[in-house]
Tab-separated table of C-alpha atoms in Angstrom:
chain	number	residue	atom	x	y	z
U	159	UNK	CA	0.000	0.000	0.000
U	160	UNK	CA	1.392	3.457	-0.816
U	161	UNK	CA	5.035	3.860	-1.892
U	162	UNK	CA	7.739	1.268	-1.397
U	163	UNK	CA	8.875	3.023	1.753
U	164	UNK	CA	5.414	3.444	3.217
U	165	UNK	CA	3.562	0.792	5.188
U	166	UNK	CA	0.141	0.339	6.765
U	167	UNK	CA	-1.322	-2.102	9.281
U	168	UNK	CA	-5.041	-2.185	10.019
U	169	UNK	CA	-7.221	-3.881	12.640
U	170	UNK	CA	-11.027	-4.029	12.898
U	171	UNK	CA	-13.318	-5.319	15.644
U	172	UNK	CA	-15.878	-7.741	14.268
U	173	UNK	CA	-18.509	-6.971	16.909
U	174	UNK	CA	-18.587	-3.188	17.316
U	175	UNK	CA	-17.492	-0.019	15.467
U	176	UNK	CA	-13.889	0.001	16.644
U	177	UNK	CA	-10.875	0.136	14.317
U	178	UNK	CA	-7.160	0.888	14.574
U	179	UNK	CA	-4.426	1.727	12.093
U	180	UNK	CA	-0.635	2.066	12.323
U	181	UNK	CA	1.140	3.589	9.340
U	182	UNK	CA	4.172	5.453	8.046
U	183	UNK	CA	3.508	7.628	4.993
U	184	UNK	CA	5.909	9.626	2.858
U	185	UNK	CA	4.101	10.633	-0.338
U	186	UNK	CA	0.534	9.611	0.441
U	187	UNK	CA	-1.940	12.488	0.329
U	188	UNK	CA	-5.376	12.073	1.890
U	189	UNK	CA	-8.149	13.689	-0.137
U	190	UNK	CA	-10.911	15.548	1.661
U	191	UNK	CA	-12.915	12.991	3.601
U	192	UNK	CA	-14.607	12.325	6.927
U	193	UNK	CA	-15.362	9.351	9.150
U	194	UNK	CA	-18.635	8.260	10.720
U	195	UNK	CA	-16.650	7.697	13.923
U	196	UNK	CA	-14.663	9.655	16.459
U	197	UNK	CA	-11.051	9.405	15.302
U	198	UNK	CA	-8.130	9.908	17.679
U	199	UNK	CA	-4.559	9.675	16.400
U	200	UNK	CA	-1.033	10.002	17.765
U	201	UNK	CA	1.797	11.267	15.584
U	202	UNK	CA	4.884	9.259	16.572
U	203	UNK	CA	7.525	10.374	14.068
U	204	UNK	CA	7.782	13.353	11.739
U	205	UNK	CA	4.809	15.641	11.236
U	206	UNK	CA	1.586	15.750	9.267
U	207	UNK	CA	-0.427	18.732	8.167
U	208	UNK	CA	-4.131	18.846	7.395
U	209	UNK	CA	-6.976	21.248	6.833
U	210	UNK	CA	-9.983	21.052	9.131
U	211	UNK	CA	-12.668	23.572	10.112
U	212	UNK	CA	-11.376	26.083	7.582
U	213	UNK	CA	-7.813	26.247	8.910
U	214	UNK	CA	-4.477	24.463	8.542
U	215	UNK	CA	-3.166	22.368	11.441
U	216	UNK	CA	0.054	20.461	12.055
U	217	UNK	CA	0.519	17.452	14.327
U	218	UNK	CA	4.108	16.709	15.320
U	219	UNK	CA	5.630	13.883	17.328
U	220	UNK	CA	3.743	13.255	20.573
U	221	UNK	CA	0.684	15.269	19.583
U	222	UNK	CA	-2.868	13.921	19.401
U	223	UNK	CA	-5.400	14.591	16.647
U	224	UNK	CA	-9.114	14.543	17.477
U	225	UNK	CA	-11.806	14.435	14.794
U	226	UNK	CA	-15.531	14.441	15.479
U	227	UNK	CA	-17.838	12.250	13.373
U	228	UNK	CA	-18.416	13.644	9.855
U	229	UNK	CA	-15.704	16.277	10.302
U	230	UNK	CA	-14.095	16.924	6.912
U	231	UNK	CA	-10.289	16.957	6.718
U	232	UNK	CA	-7.401	15.961	4.474
U	233	UNK	CA	-3.769	15.133	5.292
U	234	UNK	CA	-0.207	14.906	4.034
U	235	UNK	CA	3.382	14.830	5.258
U	236	UNK	CA	4.728	18.119	6.595
U	237	UNK	CA	8.398	17.042	6.459
U	238	UNK	CA	10.450	15.141	3.891
U	239	UNK	CA	10.809	12.034	6.072
U	240	UNK	CA	7.063	11.711	6.285
U	241	UNK	CA	5.134	10.785	9.372
U	242	UNK	CA	4.339	7.696	11.385
U	243	UNK	CA	1.114	7.642	13.326
U	244	UNK	CA	-1.382	5.485	15.157
U	245	UNK	CA	-5.104	6.160	14.981
U	246	UNK	CA	-8.187	4.646	16.591
U	247	UNK	CA	-11.686	5.027	15.146
U	248	UNK	CA	-14.473	4.653	17.729
U	249	UNK	CA	-18.142	4.638	16.757
U	250	UNK	CA	-20.387	7.325	18.313
U	251	UNK	CA	-22.556	4.589	19.822
U	252	UNK	CA	-19.553	3.187	21.706
U	253	UNK	CA	-18.459	6.631	22.926
U	254	UNK	CA	-21.940	7.658	24.056
U	255	UNK	CA	-22.676	4.319	25.719
U	256	UNK	CA	-19.355	4.421	27.579
U	257	UNK	CA	-19.959	7.955	28.844
U	258	UNK	CA	-23.533	7.077	29.826
U	259	UNK	CA	-22.263	4.055	31.762
U	260	UNK	CA	-19.644	6.133	33.590
U	261	UNK	CA	-22.130	8.865	34.507
U	262	UNK	CA	-25.149	6.698	35.365
U	263	UNK	CA	-26.987	7.943	32.291
U	264	UNK	CA	-26.174	11.636	32.780
U	265	UNK	CA	-23.603	12.034	30.012
U	266	UNK	CA	-25.602	14.625	28.058
U	267	UNK	CA	-25.222	13.141	24.583
U	268	UNK	CA	-22.334	13.146	22.135
U	269	UNK	CA	-19.166	14.993	23.187
U	270	UNK	CA	-17.710	17.656	20.894
U	271	UNK	CA	-13.964	18.054	20.511
U	272	UNK	CA	-13.077	21.645	19.651
U	273	UNK	CA	-9.312	21.334	19.092
U	274	UNK	CA	-8.147	19.175	16.165
U	275	UNK	CA	-4.677	18.937	17.735
U	276	UNK	CA	-3.919	18.425	21.437
U	277	UNK	CA	-0.640	18.323	23.338
U	278	UNK	CA	-1.477	16.292	26.435
U	279	UNK	CA	0.721	13.460	27.739
U	280	UNK	CA	-2.141	11.913	29.737
U	281	UNK	CA	-4.296	11.588	26.623
U	282	UNK	CA	-1.336	10.391	24.553
U	283	UNK	CA	-0.490	7.648	27.057
U	284	UNK	CA	-4.096	6.438	27.335
U	285	UNK	CA	-4.540	6.346	23.570
U	286	UNK	CA	-1.202	4.574	23.058
U	287	UNK	CA	-2.141	1.831	25.533
U	288	UNK	CA	-5.495	1.305	23.848
U	289	UNK	CA	-3.972	1.156	20.376
U	290	UNK	CA	-1.304	-1.349	21.453
U	291	UNK	CA	-4.031	-3.529	22.918
U	292	UNK	CA	-6.221	-3.390	19.822
U	293	UNK	CA	-3.547	-4.477	17.346
U	294	UNK	CA	-2.408	-7.489	19.399
U	295	UNK	CA	-4.291	-10.486	20.856
U	296	UNK	CA	-5.930	-9.393	24.107
U	297	UNK	CA	-8.564	-10.443	26.597
U	298	UNK	CA	-11.966	-8.725	26.287
U	299	UNK	CA	-11.722	-7.432	29.841
U	300	UNK	CA	-8.438	-5.620	29.150
U	301	UNK	CA	-9.833	-4.081	25.968
U	302	UNK	CA	-12.990	-2.908	27.745
U	303	UNK	CA	-11.005	-1.267	30.543
U	304	UNK	CA	-8.592	0.522	28.210
U	305	UNK	CA	-11.387	1.642	25.896
U	306	UNK	CA	-13.322	3.163	28.792
U	307	UNK	CA	-10.207	4.851	30.186
U	308	UNK	CA	-9.314	6.366	26.813
U	309	UNK	CA	-12.799	7.667	26.062
U	310	UNK	CA	-13.051	9.246	29.509
U	311	UNK	CA	-9.609	10.856	29.290
U	312	UNK	CA	-10.368	12.258	25.850
U	313	UNK	CA	-13.729	13.614	27.015
U	314	UNK	CA	-12.366	15.011	30.283
U	315	UNK	CA	-9.392	16.770	28.714
U	316	UNK	CA	-10.438	17.523	25.145
U	317	UNK	CA	-14.215	17.882	24.909
U	318	UNK	CA	-16.232	21.048	25.421
U	319	UNK	CA	-17.901	19.538	28.479
U	320	UNK	CA	-16.263	17.053	30.835
U	321	UNK	CA	-18.392	14.028	31.801
U	322	UNK	CA	-19.727	13.642	35.330
U	323	UNK	CA	-18.735	10.207	36.556
U	324	UNK	CA	-20.650	8.149	39.098
U	325	UNK	CA	-18.967	5.931	41.687
U	326	UNK	CA	-19.902	3.744	44.654
U	327	UNK	CA	-18.850	4.106	48.278
U	328	UNK	CA	-18.952	2.253	51.567
U	329	UNK	CA	-20.888	-1.003	51.744
U	330	UNK	CA	-22.168	-0.672	48.175
U	331	UNK	CA	-18.587	-0.463	46.901
U	332	UNK	CA	-17.468	-3.476	48.928
U	333	UNK	CA	-20.418	-5.620	47.862
U	334	UNK	CA	-20.011	-4.797	44.173
U	335	UNK	CA	-16.290	-5.552	44.281
U	336	UNK	CA	-16.817	-8.849	46.106
U	337	UNK	CA	-19.430	-10.043	43.617
U	338	UNK	CA	-17.055	-9.368	40.734
U	339	UNK	CA	-14.198	-10.994	42.672
U	340	UNK	CA	-16.316	-14.114	43.143
U	341	UNK	CA	-17.129	-14.323	39.427
U	342	UNK	CA	-13.477	-13.894	38.480
U	343	UNK	CA	-12.422	-16.678	40.824
U	344	UNK	CA	-15.133	-18.940	39.485
U	345	UNK	CA	-14.607	-18.262	35.765
U	346	UNK	CA	-11.138	-16.747	35.334
U	347	UNK	CA	-10.431	-19.017	32.353
U	348	UNK	CA	-13.441	-17.622	30.483
U	349	UNK	CA	-13.283	-14.539	28.193
U	350	UNK	CA	-15.148	-12.365	30.682
U	351	UNK	CA	-16.077	-8.837	29.646
U	352	UNK	CA	-16.566	-5.709	31.724
U	353	UNK	CA	-20.307	-6.136	31.112
U	354	UNK	CA	-20.209	-9.630	32.637
U	355	UNK	CA	-18.574	-8.330	35.806
U	356	UNK	CA	-20.854	-5.297	36.063
U	357	UNK	CA	-23.930	-7.502	35.676
U	358	UNK	CA	-22.718	-9.762	38.479
U	359	UNK	CA	-21.876	-6.752	40.651
U	360	UNK	CA	-25.172	-4.980	40.013
U	361	UNK	CA	-23.698	-1.643	38.936
U	362	UNK	CA	-22.210	0.148	35.940
U	363	UNK	CA	-18.953	-1.033	34.375
U	364	UNK	CA	-17.155	2.137	35.381
U	365	UNK	CA	-18.405	2.017	38.981
U	366	UNK	CA	-17.361	-1.627	39.232
U	367	UNK	CA	-13.878	-0.856	37.904
U	368	UNK	CA	-13.405	1.896	40.505
U	369	UNK	CA	-14.859	-0.249	43.298
U	370	UNK	CA	-12.731	-3.293	42.472
U	371	UNK	CA	-9.549	-1.277	42.282
U	372	UNK	CA	-10.319	0.444	45.578
U	373	UNK	CA	-11.039	-2.851	47.358
U	374	UNK	CA	-8.350	-5.098	45.853
U	375	UNK	CA	-5.624	-2.707	44.715
U	376	UNK	CA	-5.707	-3.659	41.026
U	377	UNK	CA	-8.096	-3.578	38.052
U	378	UNK	CA	-10.269	-6.647	37.396
U	379	UNK	CA	-8.228	-7.532	34.301
U	380	UNK	CA	-5.004	-7.623	36.333
U	381	UNK	CA	-6.641	-9.891	38.893
U	382	UNK	CA	-7.912	-12.223	36.165
U	383	UNK	CA	-4.406	-12.437	34.730
U	384	UNK	CA	-2.986	-13.157	38.202
U	385	UNK	CA	-5.430	-16.031	38.651
U	386	UNK	CA	-4.383	-17.416	35.278
U	387	UNK	CA	-0.708	-17.142	36.218
U	388	UNK	CA	-1.379	-19.050	39.440
U	389	UNK	CA	-3.138	-21.749	37.425
U	390	UNK	CA	-0.169	-21.927	35.063
U	391	UNK	CA	2.209	-22.332	38.007
U	392	UNK	CA	0.161	-25.262	39.267
U	393	UNK	CA	0.324	-26.858	35.831
U	394	UNK	CA	4.070	-26.287	35.571
U	395	UNK	CA	4.662	-28.005	38.909
U	396	UNK	CA	2.827	-31.044	37.515
U	397	UNK	CA	5.240	-31.226	34.590
U	398	UNK	CA	3.031	-29.654	31.933
U	399	UNK	CA	5.124	-28.023	29.186
U	400	UNK	CA	5.145	-24.188	29.303
U	401	UNK	CA	3.378	-23.875	25.937
U	402	UNK	CA	0.569	-26.175	27.063
U	403	UNK	CA	0.404	-24.522	30.473
U	404	UNK	CA	-0.008	-21.139	28.799
U	405	UNK	CA	-2.880	-22.344	26.618
U	406	UNK	CA	-4.581	-24.276	29.414
U	407	UNK	CA	-4.356	-21.265	31.736
U	408	UNK	CA	-6.093	-18.980	29.258
U	409	UNK	CA	-3.209	-17.063	27.670
U	410	UNK	CA	-3.523	-16.183	23.992
U	411	UNK	CA	0.037	-17.228	23.156
U	412	UNK	CA	3.223	-18.364	24.866
U	413	UNK	CA	5.065	-15.077	24.316
U	414	UNK	CA	2.292	-13.214	26.142
U	415	UNK	CA	2.425	-15.793	28.940
U	416	UNK	CA	6.227	-15.661	29.239
U	417	UNK	CA	6.237	-11.878	29.381
U	418	UNK	CA	3.676	-11.645	32.177
U	419	UNK	CA	5.131	-14.576	34.112
U	420	UNK	CA	8.521	-12.860	34.263
U	421	UNK	CA	6.998	-9.461	35.065
U	422	UNK	CA	5.075	-10.997	37.945
U	423	UNK	CA	7.536	-13.508	39.396
U	424	UNK	CA	10.917	-12.297	38.125
U	425	UNK	CA	11.761	-15.600	36.400
U	426	UNK	CA	10.704	-17.428	33.248
U	427	UNK	CA	8.225	-20.326	33.313
U	428	UNK	CA	11.044	-22.691	32.347
U	429	UNK	CA	13.237	-21.539	35.229
U	430	UNK	CA	10.348	-22.009	37.639
U	431	UNK	CA	9.541	-25.472	36.321
U	432	UNK	CA	13.123	-26.726	36.628
U	433	UNK	CA	13.794	-25.239	40.069
U	434	UNK	CA	12.931	-28.463	41.924
U	435	UNK	CA	15.344	-29.248	44.779
């Protein structure tokens, strides 16, 4: 795609309007167009210039671009070495539903982003984590958490009106967190979603995320991964090969398993398995 030096990678969710692209362009010129989604992009290398809302804008390394649905713009390289960028397209239905969930139905409709280019490290970091998750195999729970976090950060820091979020407290917080904890312990090998946990907890997805983190010190997705790592350790002690242990414990691939095993325990699965006295 594009020139010999340019490259593009694309990912698309099969169940909801959610897409991601990673590309490096040198000579490619976008014609005037728009998307039926919210589109948030990070320029990683070089710079790109585009016209939007009757004015010219430039996004350099580390900057974030924010386009509302149906907002017309074009695009091209602003420097001779082109530009590398990552972009996520999120359907309005996903954005509005996420904000409604976080605010107990008081989100006030579709957010409007007034600045086509933002310089905000918090937004950049949130968007980068979401993009990395979308273009690689990931558990639904991780994707749901990162998607919610990114939408909220974008709305809080870039929209004309920040969302009002709703949370739990006291006994309600403890009960919601414990119900989700029980479901995770019972079905940690299953591809649980944030909706599954919220339904079990009897609250919104966002409120459950906040409650669980407050009660147990980590997000639900981290706890699910910890339970899977513990299961893998049990399998390794029984002599199951690391590749089989990874698959049987719910990890998408062995590389993903090895990386998290070492991050958590400081050693590789193989080292652990062969450390018998």
